[in-house]
PDB file of C-alpha atoms and ligand atoms in Angstrom:
ATOM      1  CA  MET P   6     -10.460-214.024 -92.367  1.00  0.00           C
ATOM      2  CA  ALA P   7      -8.475-212.005 -89.903  1.00  0.00           C
ATOM      3  CA  LEU P   8      -7.644-213.620 -86.623  1.00  0.00           C
ATOM      4  CA  GLY P   9      -6.782-210.194 -85.281  1.00  0.00           C
ATOM      5  CA  ALA P  10     -10.188-208.890 -86.259  1.00  0.00           C
ATOM      6  CA  ALA P  11     -11.879-211.906 -84.717  1.00  0.00           C
ATOM      7  CA  LEU P  12     -10.044-211.607 -81.440  1.00  0.00           C
ATOM      8  CA  GLY P  13      -9.806-207.846 -81.106  1.00  0.00           C
ATOM      9  CA  ALA P  14      -6.800-205.646 -80.587  1.00  0.00           C
ATOM     10  CA  GLY P  15      -6.729-205.994 -76.837  1.00  0.00           C
ATOM     11  CA  VAL P  16      -5.789-209.681 -76.775  1.00  0.00           C
ATOM     12  CA  THR P  17      -2.327-210.337 -75.392  1.00  0.00           C
ATOM     13  CA  ALA P  18       0.089-212.250 -77.524  1.00  0.00           C
ATOM     14  CA  HIS P  19       0.148-215.637 -75.948  1.00  0.00           C
ATOM     15  CA  ALA P  20      -3.494-215.646 -74.969  1.00  0.00           C
ATOM     16  CA  VAL P  21      -4.268-216.704 -78.507  1.00  0.00           C
ATOM     17  CA  PRO P  22      -3.713-220.469 -78.221  1.00  0.00           C
ATOM     18  CA  GLY P  23      -5.944-220.601 -75.174  1.00  0.00           C
ATOM     19  CA  LEU P  24      -8.613-218.661 -76.961  1.00  0.00           C
ATOM     20  CA  LEU P  25      -8.519-221.151 -79.807  1.00  0.00           C
ATOM     21  CA  GLY P  26     -10.234-223.511 -77.397  1.00  0.00           C
ATOM     22  CA  ILE P  27     -13.338-221.327 -77.488  1.00  0.00           C
ATOM     23  CA  PRO P  28     -15.631-222.746 -80.193  1.00  0.00           C
ATOM     24  CA  TRP P  29     -16.653-219.520 -81.943  1.00  0.00           C
ATOM     25  CA  ILE P  30     -13.058-218.336 -82.099  1.00  0.00           C
ATOM     26  CA  ARG P  31     -11.834-221.706 -83.275  1.00  0.00           C
ATOM     27  CA  ALA P  32     -14.463-221.641 -85.983  1.00  0.00           C
ATOM     28  CA  ALA P  33     -13.213-218.226 -87.072  1.00  0.00           C
ATOM     29  CA  VAL P  34      -9.677-219.500 -87.578  1.00  0.00           C
ATOM     30  CA  SER P  35      -9.207-221.917 -90.438  1.00  0.00           C
ATOM     31  CA  SER P  36      -7.309-225.133 -89.910  1.00  0.00           C
ATOM     32  CA  ARG P  37      -4.803-223.922 -92.471  1.00  0.00           C
ATOM     33  CA  MET P  38      -3.929-221.014 -90.207  1.00  0.00           C
ATOM     34  CA  THR P  39      -3.317-223.258 -87.229  1.00  0.00           C
ATOM     35  CA  GLY P  40      -1.256-225.636 -89.322  1.00  0.00           C
ATOM     36  CA  VAL P  41      -3.359-228.751 -88.933  1.00  0.00           C
ATOM     37  CA  GLY P  42      -2.079-231.626 -91.024  1.00  0.00           C
ATOM     38  CA  ASP P  43      -2.786-235.325 -91.372  1.00  0.00           C
ATOM     39  CA  GLY P  44      -3.247-237.783 -88.512  1.00  0.00           C
ATOM     40  CA  GLY P  45       0.155-239.464 -88.549  1.00  0.00           C
ATOM     41  CA  ARG P  46       2.294-236.368 -88.442  1.00  0.00           C
ATOM     42  CA  ILE P  47       3.053-233.588 -86.040  1.00  0.00           C
ATOM     43  CA  ALA P  48       4.796-230.394 -87.109  1.00  0.00           C
ATOM     44  CA  LEU P  49       7.557-228.934 -84.960  1.00  0.00           C
ATOM     45  CA  THR P  50       8.115-225.192 -85.212  1.00  0.00           C
ATOM     46  CA  PHE P  51      10.424-222.730 -83.475  1.00  0.00           C
ATOM     47  CA  ASP P  52      10.031-218.946 -83.313  1.00  0.00           C
ATOM     48  CA  ASP P  53      12.268-215.912 -82.748  1.00  0.00           C
ATOM     49  CA  GLY P  54      15.692-217.094 -83.976  1.00  0.00           C
ATOM     50  CA  PRO P  55      18.199-217.570 -85.308  1.00  0.00           C
ATOM     51  CA  ASN P  56      20.231-216.773 -82.225  1.00  0.00           C
ATOM     52  CA  PRO P  57      23.923-217.816 -82.195  1.00  0.00           C
ATOM     53  CA  ALA P  58      23.707-218.285 -78.400  1.00  0.00           C
ATOM     54  CA  SER P  59      20.949-220.882 -78.511  1.00  0.00           C
ATOM     55  CA  THR P  60      19.808-221.986 -81.987  1.00  0.00           C
ATOM     56  CA  PRO P  61      22.874-224.161 -82.775  1.00  0.00           C
ATOM     57  CA  ARG P  62      22.071-226.282 -79.706  1.00  0.00           C
ATOM     58  CA  PHE P  63      18.551-226.926 -81.005  1.00  0.00           C
ATOM     59  CA  VAL P  64      19.809-227.766 -84.473  1.00  0.00           C
ATOM     60  CA  GLU P  65      22.360-230.148 -82.950  1.00  0.00           C
ATOM     61  CA  THR P  66      19.692-231.950 -80.910  1.00  0.00           C
ATOM     62  CA  LEU P  67      17.315-232.178 -83.856  1.00  0.00           C
ATOM     63  CA  ASN P  68      20.030-233.401 -86.209  1.00  0.00           C
ATOM     64  CA  ALA P  69      21.152-236.040 -83.708  1.00  0.00           C
ATOM     65  CA  SER P  70      17.552-237.290 -83.580  1.00  0.00           C
ATOM     66  CA  GLY P  71      17.142-237.198 -87.358  1.00  0.00           C
ATOM     67  CA  VAL P  72      14.250-234.749 -86.984  1.00  0.00           C
ATOM     68  CA  ARG P  73      13.637-231.743 -89.202  1.00  0.00           C
ATOM     69  CA  ALA P  74      11.699-228.691 -88.045  1.00  0.00           C
ATOM     70  CA  THR P  75      10.460-225.326 -89.273  1.00  0.00           C
ATOM     71  CA  PHE P  76      12.181-222.197 -87.960  1.00  0.00           C
ATOM     72  CA  PHE P  77      10.113-219.006 -88.055  1.00  0.00           C
ATOM     73  CA  MET P  78      12.922-216.481 -88.247  1.00  0.00           C
ATOM     74  CA  LEU P  79      13.209-212.764 -87.706  1.00  0.00           C
ATOM     75  CA  GLY P  80      14.910-210.913 -90.548  1.00  0.00           C
ATOM     76  CA  CYS P  81      16.936-208.763 -88.141  1.00  0.00           C
ATOM     77  CA  MET P  82      18.339-211.924 -86.515  1.00  0.00           C
ATOM     78  CA  VAL P  83      19.035-213.533 -89.890  1.00  0.00           C
ATOM     79  CA  ALA P  84      20.999-210.452 -90.997  1.00  0.00           C
ATOM     80  CA  ARG P  85      23.194-210.785 -87.904  1.00  0.00           C
ATOM     81  CA  ALA P  86      23.741-214.530 -88.294  1.00  0.00           C
ATOM     82  CA  PRO P  87      23.936-215.387 -92.014  1.00  0.00           C
ATOM     83  CA  ALA P  88      26.224-218.407 -91.610  1.00  0.00           C
ATOM     84  CA  LEU P  89      23.990-219.892 -88.914  1.00  0.00           C
ATOM     85  CA  THR P  90      20.918-219.313 -91.073  1.00  0.00           C
ATOM     86  CA  ARG P  91      22.528-221.129 -93.990  1.00  0.00           C
ATOM     87  CA  SER P  92      23.625-224.020 -91.786  1.00  0.00           C
ATOM     88  CA  ILE P  93      20.045-224.528 -90.598  1.00  0.00           C
ATOM     89  CA  VAL P  94      18.879-224.926 -94.186  1.00  0.00           C
ATOM     90  CA  GLU P  95      21.877-227.092 -95.073  1.00  0.00           C
ATOM     91  CA  SER P  96      20.828-229.429 -92.239  1.00  0.00           C
ATOM     92  CA  GLY P  97      17.498-229.918 -93.996  1.00  0.00           C
ATOM     93  CA  HIS P  98      15.330-227.691 -91.827  1.00  0.00           C
ATOM     94  CA  GLU P  99      12.738-225.337 -93.214  1.00  0.00           C
ATOM     95  CA  VAL P 100      12.946-221.567 -92.883  1.00  0.00           C
ATOM     96  CA  ALA P 101       9.769-219.557 -92.473  1.00  0.00           C
ATOM     97  CA  LEU P 102       8.945-215.944 -91.791  1.00  0.00           C
ATOM     98  CA  HIS P 103       8.262-214.315 -88.427  1.00  0.00           C
ATOM     99  CA  GLY P 104       8.775-210.751 -89.729  1.00  0.00           C
ATOM    100  CA  TRP P 105      11.757-208.421 -89.790  1.00  0.00           C
ATOM    101  CA  SER P 106      11.485-207.381 -86.163  1.00  0.00           C
ATOM    102  CA  HIS P 107       9.306-208.551 -83.313  1.00  0.00           C
ATOM    103  CA  HIS P 108       6.788-205.730 -83.588  1.00  0.00           C
ATOM    104  CA  ASN P 109       3.091-206.155 -82.998  1.00  0.00           C
ATOM    105  CA  LEU P 110       1.694-205.859 -86.518  1.00  0.00           C
ATOM    106  CA  MET P 111      -1.674-204.784 -85.105  1.00  0.00           C
ATOM    107  CA  LEU P 112       0.002-201.432 -84.434  1.00  0.00           C
ATOM    108  CA  ARG P 113       1.428-201.006 -87.939  1.00  0.00           C
ATOM    109  CA  GLY P 114      -0.106-199.675 -91.120  1.00  0.00           C
ATOM    110  CA  PRO P 115      -0.360-201.510 -94.450  1.00  0.00           C
ATOM    111  CA  ARG P 116       2.796-200.016 -95.984  1.00  0.00           C
ATOM    112  CA  ALA P 117       5.009-200.629 -92.958  1.00  0.00           C
ATOM    113  CA  THR P 118       3.639-204.165 -92.615  1.00  0.00           C
ATOM    114  CA  TYR P 119       4.311-205.026 -96.247  1.00  0.00           C
ATOM    115  CA  ALA P 120       7.803-203.491 -96.064  1.00  0.00           C
ATOM    116  CA  ASP P 121       8.578-205.498 -92.912  1.00  0.00           C
ATOM    117  CA  LEU P 122       7.517-208.821 -94.413  1.00  0.00           C
ATOM    118  CA  ASN P 123       9.043-208.159 -97.822  1.00  0.00           C
ATOM    119  CA  ARG P 124      12.399-207.206 -96.324  1.00  0.00           C
ATOM    120  CA  ALA P 125      12.526-210.332 -94.165  1.00  0.00           C
ATOM    121  CA  ARG P 126      11.385-212.598 -96.997  1.00  0.00           C
ATOM    122  CA  SER P 127      14.026-211.157 -99.326  1.00  0.00           C
ATOM    123  CA  VAL P 128      16.923-211.567 -96.925  1.00  0.00           C
ATOM    124  CA  LEU P 129      15.918-215.146 -96.150  1.00  0.00           C
ATOM    125  CA  ALA P 130      15.510-216.085 -99.808  1.00  0.00           C
ATOM    126  CA  GLU P 131      18.785-214.432-100.839  1.00  0.00           C
ATOM    127  CA  LEU P 132      20.804-216.003 -98.047  1.00  0.00           C
ATOM    128  CA  THR P 133      19.417-219.519 -98.185  1.00  0.00           C
ATOM    129  CA  GLY P 134      18.059-219.951-101.708  1.00  0.00           C
ATOM    130  CA  GLN P 135      14.886-221.197-100.007  1.00  0.00           C
ATOM    131  CA  VAL P 136      11.855-218.980-100.491  1.00  0.00           C
ATOM    132  CA  PRO P 137       9.837-219.042 -97.273  1.00  0.00           C
ATOM    133  CA  ARG P 138       6.374-220.507 -97.692  1.00  0.00           C
ATOM    134  CA  PHE P 139       4.883-219.936 -94.235  1.00  0.00           C
ATOM    135  CA  PHE P 140       4.369-216.795 -92.172  1.00  0.00           C
ATOM    136  CA  ARG P 141       3.561-216.501 -88.465  1.00  0.00           C
ATOM    137  CA  PRO P 142       3.303-212.934 -87.137  1.00  0.00           C
ATOM    138  CA  PRO P 143       5.003-211.815 -83.908  1.00  0.00           C
ATOM    139  CA  HIS P 144       2.798-212.637 -80.903  1.00  0.00           C
ATOM    140  CA  GLY P 145       0.548-214.661 -83.217  1.00  0.00           C
ATOM    141  CA  LEU P 146      -1.447-211.536 -83.975  1.00  0.00           C
ATOM    142  CA  PHE P 147      -2.657-211.104 -87.536  1.00  0.00           C
ATOM    143  CA  SER P 148      -3.863-207.755 -88.771  1.00  0.00           C
ATOM    144  CA  SER P 149      -5.767-207.402 -92.027  1.00  0.00           C
ATOM    145  CA  SER P 150      -2.659-205.615 -93.389  1.00  0.00           C
ATOM    146  CA  ALA P 151      -0.526-208.587 -92.439  1.00  0.00           C
ATOM    147  CA  LEU P 152      -2.874-211.042 -94.136  1.00  0.00           C
ATOM    148  CA  LEU P 153      -2.937-208.889 -97.257  1.00  0.00           C
ATOM    149  CA  ALA P 154       0.855-208.547 -97.298  1.00  0.00           C
ATOM    150  CA  ALA P 155       1.208-212.308 -96.808  1.00  0.00           C
ATOM    151  CA  ARG P 156      -1.064-212.943 -99.762  1.00  0.00           C
ATOM    152  CA  ARG P 157       0.865-210.519-101.988  1.00  0.00           C
ATOM    153  CA  LEU P 158       4.120-212.220-101.005  1.00  0.00           C
ATOM    154  CA  ASP P 159       2.699-215.724-101.533  1.00  0.00           C
ATOM    155  CA  LEU P 160       3.092-216.609 -97.855  1.00  0.00           C
ATOM    156  CA  THR P 161       0.714-218.992 -96.086  1.00  0.00           C
ATOM    157  CA  PRO P 162      -0.322-217.721 -92.626  1.00  0.00           C
ATOM    158  CA  VAL P 163       0.134-220.356 -89.932  1.00  0.00           C
ATOM    159  CA  LEU P 164      -0.309-220.309 -86.157  1.00  0.00           C
ATOM    160  CA  TRP P 165      -0.087-223.440 -83.982  1.00  0.00           C
ATOM    161  CA  THR P 166      -2.281-225.927 -82.160  1.00  0.00           C
ATOM    162  CA  CYS P 167      -0.192-226.444 -79.012  1.00  0.00           C
ATOM    163  CA  PHE P 168       2.576-224.525 -77.325  1.00  0.00           C
ATOM    164  CA  GLY P 169       5.021-224.986 -74.472  1.00  0.00           C
ATOM    165  CA  GLN P 170       4.591-221.547 -72.896  1.00  0.00           C
ATOM    166  CA  ASP P 171       8.389-221.475 -72.886  1.00  0.00           C
ATOM    167  CA  TRP P 172       8.872-217.717 -72.681  1.00  0.00           C
ATOM    168  CA  THR P 173       8.418-217.013 -68.954  1.00  0.00           C
ATOM    169  CA  PRO P 174      11.077-216.933 -66.195  1.00  0.00           C
ATOM    170  CA  GLN P 175       9.192-219.783 -64.462  1.00  0.00           C
ATOM    171  CA  THR P 176       9.546-222.108 -67.457  1.00  0.00           C
ATOM    172  CA  THR P 177      10.945-225.575 -66.714  1.00  0.00           C
ATOM    173  CA  PRO P 178      11.294-228.649 -68.941  1.00  0.00           C
ATOM    174  CA  GLU P 179       8.450-230.201 -66.922  1.00  0.00           C
ATOM    175  CA  SER P 180       6.167-227.200 -67.400  1.00  0.00           C
ATOM    176  CA  ILE P 181       6.806-227.289 -71.140  1.00  0.00           C
ATOM    177  CA  LEU P 182       6.014-230.992 -71.357  1.00  0.00           C
ATOM    178  CA  GLY P 183       2.954-230.572 -69.185  1.00  0.00           C
ATOM    179  CA  ARG P 184       1.643-227.845 -71.465  1.00  0.00           C
ATOM    180  CA  LEU P 185       2.346-229.757 -74.644  1.00  0.00           C
ATOM    181  CA  ARG P 186       1.252-233.246 -73.657  1.00  0.00           C
ATOM    182  CA  PRO P 187      -2.524-232.876 -74.216  1.00  0.00           C
ATOM    183  CA  GLY P 188      -1.860-231.438 -77.669  1.00  0.00           C
ATOM    184  CA  LEU P 189       0.603-234.010 -78.957  1.00  0.00           C
ATOM    185  CA  ASN P 190      -1.808-235.582 -81.406  1.00  0.00           C
ATOM    186  CA  GLY P 191      -1.728-236.362 -85.095  1.00  0.00           C
ATOM    187  CA  GLY P 192      -2.092-233.254 -87.255  1.00  0.00           C
ATOM    188  CA  ALA P 193      -0.939-230.873 -84.534  1.00  0.00           C
ATOM    189  CA  THR P 194       1.547-228.029 -84.868  1.00  0.00           C
ATOM    190  CA  ILE P 195       3.881-227.462 -81.911  1.00  0.00           C
ATOM    191  CA  LEU P 196       5.171-223.985 -81.080  1.00  0.00           C
ATOM    192  CA  LEU P 197       8.437-223.607 -79.156  1.00  0.00           C
ATOM    193  CA  HIS P 198      11.134-220.932 -79.094  1.00  0.00           C
ATOM    194  CA  ASP P 199      14.804-221.372 -80.006  1.00  0.00           C
ATOM    195  CA  SER P 200      15.642-217.869 -78.823  1.00  0.00           C
ATOM    196  CA  ALA P 201      14.504-216.229 -75.609  1.00  0.00           C
ATOM    197  CA  GLY P 202      13.267-212.686 -75.166  1.00  0.00           C
ATOM    198  CA  SER P 203      14.539-210.130 -72.653  1.00  0.00           C
ATOM    199  CA  ARG P 204      11.888-211.152 -70.096  1.00  0.00           C
ATOM    200  CA  ALA P 205      13.387-214.598 -69.631  1.00  0.00           C
ATOM    201  CA  PRO P 206      16.823-214.753 -71.262  1.00  0.00           C
ATOM    202  CA  ASP P 207      17.539-218.308 -70.075  1.00  0.00           C
ATOM    203  CA  ALA P 208      14.152-219.839 -70.853  1.00  0.00           C
ATOM    204  CA  TRP P 209      15.531-221.452 -74.011  1.00  0.00           C
ATOM    205  CA  LYS P 210      17.604-223.802 -71.843  1.00  0.00           C
ATOM    206  CA  SER P 211      14.411-225.354 -70.493  1.00  0.00           C
ATOM    207  CA  THR P 212      13.075-225.683 -74.020  1.00  0.00           C
ATOM    208  CA  LEU P 213      16.294-227.370 -75.098  1.00  0.00           C
ATOM    209  CA  ASP P 214      16.115-229.793 -72.153  1.00  0.00           C
ATOM    210  CA  ALA P 215      12.484-230.548 -72.916  1.00  0.00           C
ATOM    211  CA  LEU P 216      13.058-231.177 -76.622  1.00  0.00           C
ATOM    212  CA  PRO P 217      14.333-234.800 -76.486  1.00  0.00           C
ATOM    213  CA  ARG P 218      11.462-235.668 -74.142  1.00  0.00           C
ATOM    214  CA  VAL P 219       8.945-234.085 -76.496  1.00  0.00           C
ATOM    215  CA  LEU P 220      10.410-236.095 -79.379  1.00  0.00           C
ATOM    216  CA  ASP P 221      10.308-239.294 -77.295  1.00  0.00           C
ATOM    217  CA  GLU P 222       6.670-238.665 -76.376  1.00  0.00           C
ATOM    218  CA  CYS P 223       5.754-238.142 -80.036  1.00  0.00           C
ATOM    219  CA  ALA P 224       7.571-241.343 -81.003  1.00  0.00           C
ATOM    220  CA  ARG P 225       5.747-243.227 -78.237  1.00  0.00           C
ATOM    221  CA  ARG P 226       2.459-242.008 -79.724  1.00  0.00           C
ATOM    222  CA  GLY P 227       3.506-243.133 -83.184  1.00  0.00           C
ATOM    223  CA  LEU P 228       3.758-239.615 -84.561  1.00  0.00           C
ATOM    224  CA  ARG P 229       6.253-238.615 -87.211  1.00  0.00           C
ATOM    225  CA  VAL P 230       7.721-235.240 -86.283  1.00  0.00           C
ATOM    226  CA  GLY P 231       8.677-232.964 -89.136  1.00  0.00           C
ATOM    227  CA  PRO P 232       8.555-229.495 -90.662  1.00  0.00           C
ATOM    228  CA  LEU P 233       5.372-227.779 -91.775  1.00  0.00           C
ATOM    229  CA  ARG P 234       6.190-228.424 -95.426  1.00  0.00           C
ATOM    230  CA  ASP P 235       5.488-232.133 -94.740  1.00  0.00           C
ATOM    231  CA  HIS P 236       2.146-231.365 -93.132  1.00  0.00           C
ATOM    232  CA  VAL P 237      -0.748-232.162 -95.415  1.00  0.00           C
ATOM    233  CA  LEU P 238      -2.960-229.119 -95.156  1.00  0.00           C
ATOM    234  CA  PRO P 239      -6.634-229.461 -96.064  1.00  0.00           C
ATOM    235  CA  ALA P 240      -7.128-228.248 -99.616  1.00  0.00           C
ATOM    236  CA  ASN P 241     -10.326-226.415 -98.752  1.00  0.00           C
ATOM    237  CA  ALA P 242      -9.080-224.746 -95.575  1.00  0.00           C
TER     238      ALA P 242
HETATM  239 ZN1   ZN Y   8       7.891-214.471 -81.640  1.00  0.00          ZN
END
C-alpha cells in the first residue's frame, strides 16, 4: 500500500506523523511501515546524515551510553564523508537508506526513483560492507515508484511512530522532549535528525542536548533502546 497514495500529494513532509493519528490513515499504513516492534524495545533512528559537523557528536553520546541506533543516510552525504560513515558502522550502529539526495520522491518518475535508491544503496554497501535493510524516503513521503524500487532492492519501508520535530529554528531540547514523551512506549520508533537542514542549521544542537534526556526517560520506563534491526516486526504486517 502506498502511504503517498493514501495521503495525497499535497501533504507536507512533517505533517505525516500527525496524520497517523487519524484512524483511517493509520489503518492504511501497516505497522511494518511505521517500525512498530515488541513491547520492551524502542527503536532510535536518525535522518539526514552523515554530517561531519554534527553526526560525530551523536555517535559519541550514543557510544558513551552504550546505545546503538539506526542512521538513515543520504548517499550524497555518505560520498562526502566515507570515513565517518565507516566509523558509524564500526561503532555498531546500523546504516539505512534515506535516498541519494533529499528530493521529494512524489515528484520523481519510476526510473529516477530507482536510480536514486540504487545509487545510495550501492555506495553504502560498498563503503561499509553492510547492506542497508530499511528505507525511509525524504519527508516521509512514499510514492508507488518508491515502494516498487524498495521492493526490487530488497529494502523494507519504515516510517516512525514518534518524532521530536527537531527541524525548526524554534526547536529546543525541551520542545523535543515534550513532543516525544507521549510516544515513548514499547514498540515505538523514534525519529530525530543528526544533521540539520538550511532552514535551521543549528537545530541539531538541541537534538544533541535532548538525546541523553530521551535515553534517561526510556530507561526510566524500562525500555531498551536500540536500532531497527533489533525491533521485532510483526510477521504479517
Ligand atoms: Zn530527511
